[in-house]
């Protein structure tokens, strides 16, 4: 299957020094990647968070991992952490709206940075990040782990091969079920000021996939959206007396199918319930409460610099979890779908987990019979994508990657700006040009795709 990073010479390679800011559930992937899997090439030299309880949890995990326990720093001491611990690379995994400040300060202090998606939530902050990269010459990497999922890399290979010719349009529909989907409405994600809403927080993965799959830069977006399921009215229609504040104090737990008991999962209890005394953050807020301001139903129409178009939807209260995507090309159609298993962030459930029969790939040439293609697979979270991405991050001499999956600030910008433009379109009702948000958008590096000028074979006449 795809090219993977190869093992470098351990003796000749000094370990890179990493610091992590933002010590919630996603941090565990990076911490274990550094301390357990790639400790020959990487060491964790500092951790930082606004919650002192989660700082201590991260330090305790280092001890369990058999690694040197890193010093912990409060968020207010981030700059002191940089000067005292001198990390080469800062990994940013805070809530989305706090990414930009840490990215910019770390690069200005001479560090490279790795940021969780979305790179940031606002166009002005995106401009500042791009500008800081230019001024400092430091590297900013955006961890688009979805690119590394084997069937999605396989889609890239098929599109690069030209088997369906040049892609003229894409239909992409993402479904979140009422376990994973509902979880966004309980947490900090439920406020746009924290997450940018699902068009930014969640769809950044999907818009990045399309940008990367097509090797194209988005130009304009029109969108619609609403919240009609996670609402006080829906709580009443489902037989509750109305929304409540949080699950821990809810008077109607027996009647509510969305009840989440933080004590039921050791991970949730340790990470959130036991730490709420420090910052008042409740991980189990009512999914029907009125102060939620994100949408649960989103549609966007996106145009690209190649002329290709995308019809996209995201639904957060669906009967199943996964997606369908179809590429309509000059020589045929590629259809791909994935049915994922149940996932709740911070629990033992596997994000992006798929069963062997949950992945489909099909090519239908114009005027010919379609055929199935056996999907590539790998073990682990996000269909094995997380493990492959960590190898690409931490191994010092990554092998050549013909899919160019490594994403930088340009790819981070191209993806979030589609979501930010879509949010703007929700407010104004108008189609939004990305250039109006950002000025000139530097194009990311893409692997070569079938030429738009290539001759197109005449399809055979119907038999
Ligand atoms: N790539 C993926 O598939 C994936 C999956 C999950 C999360 N994520 C991303 O990872 C990031 C973290 O998500 P999570 O699920 O771990 O959330 P979380 O709520 O579990 O953790 C967030 C952490 O950030 C800390 N924090 C909040 N504001 C801060 C600030 N101003 N300064 C320092 N620390 C601050 C919180 O105390 C908490 O420890 C988000 O950007 C999210 O989008 C990505």
Coordinates of C-alpha atoms and ligand atoms in Angstrom, one line a residue:
X1 CA 0.0 0.0 0.0
X2 CA 1.1 3.6 0.6
X3 CA 4.7 4.7 1.3
X4 CA 5.4 4.9 5.0
X5 CA 8.1 6.5 7.0
X6 CA 11.2 4.3 7.5
X7 CA 13.3 3.8 10.6
X8 CA 16.3 6.2 10.9
X9 CA 19.7 5.5 12.5
X10 CA 19.0 5.8 16.2
X11 CA 22.6 6.5 17.2
X12 CA 23.1 9.4 14.9
X13 CA 19.8 11.2 15.6
X14 CA 19.4 13.5 18.7
X15 CA 16.0 13.4 20.3
X16 CA 13.7 16.3 19.5
X17 CA 12.4 18.2 22.5
X18 CA 8.6 18.6 22.6
X19 CA 6.3 20.6 24.8
X20 CA 2.5 20.1 24.9
X21 CA 0.0 22.9 25.7
X22 CA -3.6 21.7 26.2
X23 CA -3.7 18.5 28.2
X24 CA -7.2 17.1 27.6
X25 CA -8.1 13.9 26.0
X26 CA -6.4 14.5 22.6
X27 CA -3.1 15.2 24.3
X28 CA -2.8 11.5 25.3
X29 CA -2.2 10.5 21.7
X30 CA 0.9 12.8 21.5
X31 CA 2.1 12.1 24.9
X32 CA 2.1 8.3 24.4
X33 CA 3.5 8.8 20.9
X34 CA 6.5 10.6 22.4
X35 CA 7.0 8.7 25.6
X36 CA 6.0 5.1 24.6
X37 CA 6.3 4.6 20.8
X38 CA 8.9 7.1 19.6
X39 CA 11.0 7.7 22.7
X40 CA 14.2 7.1 20.7
X41 CA 13.5 10.2 18.6
X42 CA 11.4 12.4 20.9
X43 CA 11.2 13.5 24.5
X44 CA 8.5 15.5 26.4
X45 CA 10.2 18.4 28.2
X46 CA 7.3 20.4 29.4
X47 CA 3.5 20.4 29.7
X48 CA 1.1 23.4 30.0
X49 CA -2.6 23.9 30.6
X50 CA -5.1 26.3 32.2
X51 CA -6.3 23.5 34.6
X52 CA -3.7 22.5 37.2
X53 CA -5.5 19.1 37.8
X54 CA -4.9 18.1 34.1
X55 CA -1.3 19.2 34.4
X56 CA -0.8 16.7 37.2
X57 CA -2.7 14.0 35.3
X58 CA -0.3 14.5 32.3
X59 CA 2.7 14.3 34.6
X60 CA 1.4 11.2 36.3
X61 CA 1.0 9.6 32.8
X62 CA 4.7 10.3 32.1
X63 CA 5.6 8.4 35.2
X64 CA 3.4 5.5 34.2
X65 CA 5.0 5.6 30.7
X66 CA 8.4 5.2 32.3
X67 CA 9.5 8.6 31.0
X68 CA 11.2 11.5 32.8
X69 CA 8.3 13.5 34.4
X70 CA 8.2 16.9 32.7
X71 CA 7.7 20.1 34.6
X72 CA 4.1 21.5 34.4
X73 CA 3.3 25.2 33.7
X74 CA 0.1 27.2 34.1
X75 CA -1.2 28.8 30.9
X76 CA -0.1 32.2 32.2
X77 CA 3.5 30.9 32.4
X78 CA 3.7 29.6 28.8
X79 CA 6.4 32.1 27.8
X80 CA 8.5 31.1 30.8
X81 CA 8.1 27.5 29.9
X82 CA 9.5 28.2 26.5
X83 CA 12.6 30.0 27.9
X84 CA 13.2 27.6 30.7
X85 CA 12.6 24.3 28.9
X86 CA 13.7 25.2 25.3
X87 CA 11.5 22.9 23.4
X88 CA 12.2 22.4 19.6
X89 CA 8.6 21.9 18.9
X90 CA 5.4 23.0 20.7
X91 CA 2.3 20.8 20.2
X92 CA -1.0 22.8 20.7
X93 CA -4.0 20.8 21.7
X94 CA -6.1 23.4 23.7
X95 CA -9.6 24.3 22.8
X96 CA -9.7 25.5 19.2
X97 CA -10.1 29.3 19.9
X98 CA -6.9 29.3 21.9
X99 CA -4.6 27.7 19.3
X100 CA -3.5 30.9 17.5
X101 CA -2.0 32.7 20.5
X102 CA 0.2 29.7 21.4
X103 CA 1.2 29.0 17.8
X104 CA 2.3 32.6 17.3
X105 CA 4.1 33.0 20.6
X106 CA 5.9 29.7 20.1
X107 CA 7.1 30.5 16.6
X108 CA 8.2 34.0 17.7
X109 CA 10.3 32.3 20.4
X110 CA 12.0 30.2 17.7
X111 CA 10.0 26.9 18.0
X112 CA 8.4 24.9 15.3
X113 CA 4.7 24.1 16.0
X114 CA 2.3 21.3 15.6
X115 CA -1.4 22.2 16.0
X116 CA -4.5 20.1 16.3
X117 CA -7.2 20.9 13.9
X118 CA -8.8 23.4 13.3
X119 CA -5.7 25.6 13.0
X120 CA -7.7 28.5 14.4
X121 CA -11.4 29.7 14.3
X122 CA -11.2 33.2 12.9
X123 CA -9.9 34.7 9.6
X124 CA -7.9 37.4 11.4
X125 CA -6.1 34.9 13.5
X126 CA -5.4 32.8 10.4
X127 CA -3.8 35.8 8.7
X128 CA -1.6 36.3 11.8
X129 CA -0.5 32.7 11.8
X130 CA 0.4 32.9 8.1
X131 CA 2.2 36.1 8.7
X132 CA 4.2 34.7 11.7
X133 CA 5.3 31.7 9.6
X134 CA 6.6 34.0 6.9
X135 CA 8.3 36.3 9.4
X136 CA 9.9 33.7 11.6
X137 CA 10.6 30.9 9.0
X138 CA 9.4 28.4 11.5
X139 CA 7.3 25.3 10.5
X140 CA 3.7 25.0 11.4
X141 CA 2.1 21.6 11.0
X142 CA -1.6 20.9 11.1
X143 CA -2.4 17.3 12.2
X144 CA -5.0 16.3 9.6
X145 CA -5.0 12.7 10.7
X146 CA -8.0 11.9 8.4
X147 CA -5.6 12.0 5.4
X148 CA -3.7 9.1 6.8
X149 CA -6.7 6.8 7.1
X150 CA -5.7 4.0 4.7
X151 CA -8.9 4.0 2.5
X152 CA -8.8 7.8 2.3
X153 CA -5.1 7.6 1.1
X154 CA -6.4 5.0 -1.3
X155 CA -9.0 7.4 -2.7
X156 CA -6.2 9.9 -3.2
X157 CA -4.2 7.2 -5.1
X158 CA -7.2 6.3 -7.3
X159 CA -7.9 10.0 -8.2
X160 CA -4.2 10.6 -8.9
X161 CA -4.2 7.5 -11.2
X162 CA -6.8 9.1 -13.4
X163 CA -9.1 6.1 -13.3
X164 CA -12.1 8.4 -13.3
X165 CA -10.4 11.2 -15.3
X166 CA -10.5 14.7 -14.0
X167 CA -13.0 15.4 -11.1
X168 CA -15.6 17.9 -12.0
X169 CA -17.8 17.7 -8.9
X170 CA -18.0 16.0 -5.5
X171 CA -20.9 15.0 -3.3
X172 CA -19.8 14.5 0.3
X173 CA -22.1 13.8 3.2
X174 CA -20.9 13.3 6.8
X175 CA -23.1 11.8 9.4
X176 CA -22.6 12.0 13.2
X177 CA -24.7 9.7 15.3
X178 CA -26.5 10.6 18.5
X179 CA -23.6 9.4 20.6
X180 CA -20.7 11.2 19.0
X181 CA -22.8 14.0 17.5
X182 CA -24.6 14.7 20.8
X183 CA -21.2 15.0 22.5
X184 CA -20.4 18.3 20.7
X185 CA -23.5 19.8 22.3
X186 CA -22.4 18.9 25.9
X187 CA -18.9 20.3 25.8
X188 CA -17.1 23.6 25.0
X189 CA -17.7 23.0 21.3
X190 CA -21.3 24.0 21.8
X191 CA -20.3 27.7 21.7
X192 CA -19.0 29.2 18.5
X193 CA -16.6 31.5 20.3
X194 CA -14.7 28.3 21.4
X195 CA -14.9 26.1 18.4
X196 CA -16.2 28.1 15.4
X197 CA -19.2 25.7 15.3
X198 CA -19.2 22.4 13.5
X199 CA -18.4 24.1 10.1
X200 CA -15.0 24.9 11.5
X201 CA -14.4 22.4 14.3
X202 CA -15.6 19.3 12.6
X203 CA -15.8 20.1 8.9
X204 CA -12.2 21.3 8.8
X205 CA -11.3 17.6 8.5
X206 CA -13.8 17.2 5.6
X207 CA -12.9 20.4 3.7
X208 CA -9.2 19.5 4.1
X209 CA -9.9 16.0 2.6
X210 CA -11.6 17.5 -0.4
X211 CA -8.9 20.2 -0.9
X212 CA -6.2 17.4 -0.7
X213 CA -8.1 14.8 -2.7
X214 CA -8.7 17.3 -5.6
X215 CA -5.4 19.1 -5.2
X216 CA -7.4 22.3 -5.5
X217 CA -7.8 25.6 -3.6
X218 CA -11.3 26.6 -2.5
X219 CA -12.5 30.0 -3.8
X220 CA -16.1 30.6 -2.7
X221 CA -18.8 29.2 -0.4
X222 CA -22.5 29.4 0.1
X223 CA -24.1 27.7 3.0
X224 CA -27.3 27.0 5.0
X225 CA -27.6 25.7 8.5
X226 CA -29.9 25.3 11.5
X227 CA -30.2 23.7 14.9
X228 CA -33.5 21.8 15.2
X229 CA -32.6 18.6 17.1
X230 CA -30.5 19.7 20.1
X231 CA -33.1 22.3 21.3
X232 CA -35.3 22.9 24.3
X233 CA -38.3 22.3 22.1
X234 CA -37.0 18.8 21.1
X235 CA -36.5 18.0 24.8
X236 CA -40.2 18.6 25.4
X237 CA -41.2 16.7 22.3
X238 CA -39.2 13.8 23.6
X239 CA -41.2 13.9 26.9
X240 CA -38.9 15.8 29.2
X241 CA -40.2 18.7 31.1
X242 CA -37.5 20.8 29.3
X243 CA -33.7 21.2 29.2
X244 CA -31.7 21.1 32.4
X245 CA -28.3 22.4 33.4
X246 CA -26.1 19.3 33.4
X247 CA -26.4 15.5 33.6
X248 CA -24.9 15.3 37.1
X249 CA -27.7 17.2 38.6
X250 CA -30.5 16.4 36.2
X251 CA -33.9 15.5 37.8
X252 CA -34.9 13.4 34.7
X253 CA -32.0 11.1 34.1
X254 CA -34.1 8.0 33.9
X255 CA -36.2 9.5 31.1
X256 CA -33.3 11.0 29.0
X257 CA -31.6 8.9 26.3
X258 CA -28.8 11.4 26.2
X259 CA -27.8 11.1 29.9
X260 CA -24.0 10.9 30.4
X261 CA -22.7 9.8 33.8
X262 CA -19.2 11.1 34.0
X263 CA -18.6 8.6 36.9
X264 CA -19.3 5.7 34.6
X265 CA -16.0 6.0 32.7
X266 CA -12.6 6.2 34.6
X267 CA -11.3 8.4 31.8
X268 CA -14.1 10.9 31.9
X269 CA -14.1 11.0 35.7
X270 CA -10.4 11.6 36.0
X271 CA -10.0 14.0 33.2
X272 CA -13.1 16.2 33.7
X273 CA -15.3 15.5 36.7
X274 CA -12.4 15.4 39.2
X275 CA -10.9 18.5 37.7
X276 CA -13.9 20.8 37.4
X277 CA -13.2 22.2 40.9
X278 CA -10.2 24.1 39.3
X279 CA -12.0 25.8 36.4
X280 CA -15.7 25.1 36.6
X281 CA -15.8 23.3 33.2
X282 CA -18.7 20.9 33.0
X283 CA -18.2 18.1 30.5
X284 CA -21.8 16.9 30.8
X285 CA -24.0 19.9 30.0
X286 CA -27.5 19.3 28.8
X287 CA -27.6 18.8 25.0
X288 CA -31.0 20.5 24.9
X289 CA -30.1 23.7 26.8
X290 CA -31.0 27.1 25.2
X291 CA -27.5 28.8 25.3
X292 CA -26.0 26.4 22.6
X293 CA -25.2 28.5 19.5
X294 CA -23.9 25.9 17.0
X295 CA -25.9 24.2 14.3
X296 CA -26.7 20.5 14.0
X297 CA -27.6 20.5 10.3
X298 CA -25.2 22.1 7.8
X299 CA -25.0 22.4 4.0
X300 CA -22.4 24.1 1.9
X301 CA -21.7 24.5 -1.8
X302 CA -18.0 25.2 -2.5
X303 CA -16.2 26.1 -5.7
X304 CA -12.5 25.5 -6.4
X305 CA -9.8 27.2 -8.5
X306 CA -9.9 24.2 -10.8
X307 CA -13.6 24.8 -11.6
X308 CA -14.6 21.7 -9.5
X309 CA -17.6 22.0 -7.2
X310 CA -18.5 20.4 -3.9
X311 CA -21.9 19.7 -2.5
X312 CA -21.4 19.0 1.3
X313 CA -23.6 18.2 4.3
X314 CA -23.0 17.5 8.0
X315 CA -25.7 16.1 10.2
X316 CA -25.1 15.7 13.9
X317 CA -28.1 13.6 15.0
X318 CA -28.0 10.7 12.6
X319 CA -29.0 7.1 12.8
X320 CA -25.5 6.0 11.8
X321 CA -22.0 7.4 11.9
X322 CA -19.8 7.7 8.9
X323 CA -19.9 9.3 5.4
X324 CA -20.5 8.8 1.8
X325 CA -18.4 10.6 -0.9
X326 CA -18.7 10.5 -4.6
X327 CA -16.4 12.0 -7.2
X328 CA -17.9 12.6 -10.7
X329 CA -15.1 12.5 -13.2
X330 CA -14.7 12.8 -17.0
X331 CA -14.2 9.1 -17.3
X332 CA -16.4 7.8 -14.5
X333 CA -17.5 8.0 -10.9
X334 CA -15.7 6.9 -7.7
X335 CA -17.9 6.1 -4.7
X336 CA -16.6 5.6 -1.2
X337 CA -18.4 5.1 2.1
X338 CA -17.5 4.3 5.7
X339 CA -19.8 3.2 8.5
X340 CA -18.1 3.9 11.8
X341 CA -18.7 2.4 15.3
X342 CA -19.9 4.3 18.4
X343 CA -17.4 6.8 19.8
X344 CA -17.5 9.2 22.8
X345 CA -14.5 11.5 23.3
X346 CA -12.5 10.7 26.5
X347 CA -13.9 7.2 26.9
X348 CA -12.3 3.9 25.8
X349 CA -14.3 3.9 22.6
X350 CA -12.2 4.0 19.4
X351 CA -12.6 7.2 17.3
X352 CA -13.1 6.5 13.6
X353 CA -13.2 2.7 14.4
X354 CA -14.6 0.7 11.4
X355 CA -15.5 -2.9 11.0
X356 CA -14.0 -4.8 8.0
X357 CA -17.3 -4.6 6.1
X358 CA -17.8 -1.0 7.0
X359 CA -15.7 0.4 4.2
X360 CA -16.7 0.5 0.5
X361 CA -14.9 1.7 -2.6
X362 CA -16.4 1.4 -6.0
X363 CA -15.5 2.7 -9.5
X364 CA -18.2 3.0 -12.2
X365 CA -16.6 3.9 -15.6
X366 CA -18.9 5.9 -17.9
X367 CA -21.2 3.5 -19.8
X368 CA -19.7 0.5 -18.2
X369 CA -20.3 -1.9 -15.3
X370 CA -19.1 -0.7 -11.9
X371 CA -16.6 -2.8 -9.8
X372 CA -15.7 -2.9 -6.1
X373 CA -12.1 -2.3 -4.9
X374 CA -10.8 -4.0 -1.8
X375 CA -10.1 -1.2 0.7
X376 CA -6.7 -0.7 2.4
X377 CA -6.8 -1.0 6.2
X378 CA -4.7 -0.6 9.3
X379 CA -5.3 -1.1 13.1
X380 CA -6.0 1.8 15.5
X381 CA -7.8 5.0 16.0
X382 CA -9.2 6.8 13.0
X383 CA -8.9 3.6 11.0
X384 CA -5.2 3.4 11.7
X385 CA -4.6 7.0 10.5
X386 CA -3.5 8.3 13.9
X387 CA -0.6 5.8 14.2
X388 CA 0.6 6.5 10.6
X389 CA 0.4 10.2 11.3
X390 CA 2.5 9.9 14.5
X391 CA 5.2 8.0 12.6
X392 CA 5.2 10.8 10.0
X393 CA 5.5 13.4 12.8
X394 CA 8.0 11.8 15.1
X395 CA 10.3 9.7 12.9
X396 CA 13.1 12.1 12.0
X397 CA 13.7 10.8 8.5
X398 CA 10.2 10.2 7.1
X399 CA 10.3 8.3 3.8
X400 CA 8.9 9.9 0.6
X401 CA 5.1 10.3 0.6
X402 CA 3.7 10.4 -2.9
X403 CA 0.4 11.6 -1.4
X404 CA 2.0 14.6 0.4
X405 CA -0.1 14.0 3.5
X406 CA 2.0 16.3 5.7
X407 CA -0.1 19.5 6.1
X408 CA 1.2 22.9 6.9
X409 CA -0.4 26.3 7.7
X410 CA -1.4 26.8 4.1
X411 CA -3.5 23.6 4.1
X412 CA -4.7 24.6 7.6
X413 CA -5.9 27.9 6.2
X414 CA -7.5 26.5 3.1
X415 CA -9.6 24.2 5.2
X416 CA -10.8 26.5 8.0
X417 CA -11.5 29.4 5.7
X418 CA -14.1 27.3 3.9
X419 CA -15.8 26.8 7.3
X420 CA -15.4 30.5 8.3
X421 CA -16.8 31.6 5.0
X422 CA -19.7 29.1 5.4
X423 CA -20.4 30.6 8.9
X424 CA -20.4 34.1 7.3
X425 CA -22.8 32.9 4.6
X426 CA -25.1 31.5 7.3
X427 CA -25.4 35.1 8.7
X428 CA -25.6 37.1 5.5
X429 CA -27.3 34.6 3.2
X430 CA -24.7 35.6 0.5
X431 CA -22.0 33.6 -1.2
X432 CA -18.6 34.4 0.3
X433 CA -15.3 34.7 -1.6
X434 CA -12.4 33.4 0.4
X435 CA -10.2 36.2 -0.9
X436 CA -12.4 38.7 0.9
X437 CA -11.6 37.0 4.2
X438 CA -7.8 36.6 3.8
X439 CA -6.5 38.4 0.7
X440 CA -4.1 36.2 -1.2
X441 CA -4.3 32.6 0.0
X442 CA -0.9 30.8 -0.5
X443 CA -1.7 27.4 -2.2
X444 CA -0.6 24.3 -0.4
X445 CA 1.8 21.7 -2.0
X446 CA -0.3 19.0 -3.7
X447 CA 0.6 15.8 -5.4
X448 CA 0.1 16.0 -9.2
X449 CA -3.4 15.3 -10.4
X450 CA -4.8 14.4 -13.8
X451 CA -4.5 17.4 -16.1
X452 CA -7.6 19.5 -16.9
X453 CA -6.2 19.9 -20.5
X454 CA -5.8 16.1 -21.2
X455 CA -7.9 14.7 -24.0
X456 CA -11.0 12.9 -22.7
X457 CA -11.9 9.5 -24.3
X458 CA -15.3 9.4 -26.0
X459 CA -17.4 7.0 -23.9
X460 CA -18.5 3.9 -25.9
X461 CA -22.1 4.0 -27.3
X462 CA -24.6 2.1 -25.2
X463 CA -24.8 -1.6 -26.4
Ligands
LIG1 N1 -7.8 15.3 15.1 C1 -8.7 14.7 15.7 O1 -9.3 13.8 15.3 C2 -9.1 15.3 17.1 C3 -9.8 14.6 18.0 C4 -10.2 15.2 19.2 C5 -9.8 16.5 19.5 N2 -9.1 17.2 18.5 C6 -8.6 18.6 18.8 O2 -7.8 18.6 19.9 C7 -7.9 19.8 20.7 C8 -8.2 19.4 22.1 O3 -9.4 18.7 22.1 P1 -9.8 17.7 23.4 O4 -10.8 16.8 22.9 O5 -8.5 17.2 23.9 O6 -10.5 18.7 24.4 P2 -10.4 18.7 26.0 O7 -11.6 19.5 26.4 O8 -10.4 17.3 26.4 O9 -9.1 19.4 26.3 C9 -8.8 20.7 26.1 C10 -7.7 21.2 27.1 O10 -7.3 22.5 26.8 C11 -7.2 23.2 28.1 N3 -7.4 24.6 27.8 C12 -8.5 25.3 27.5 N4 -8.2 26.6 27.3 C13 -6.9 26.7 27.5 C14 -6.0 27.9 27.4 N5 -6.4 29.1 27.0 N6 -4.7 27.6 27.6 C15 -4.2 26.4 28.0 N7 -5.0 25.3 28.1 C16 -6.3 25.5 27.8 C17 -8.3 22.6 28.9 O11 -8.0 22.8 30.3 C18 -8.2 21.1 28.5 O12 -7.2 20.4 29.3 C19 -9.0 20.6 20.0 O13 -8.5 21.6 19.1 C20 -9.8 19.5 19.1 O14 -10.3 20.1 18.0 C21 -8.7 16.6 17.3

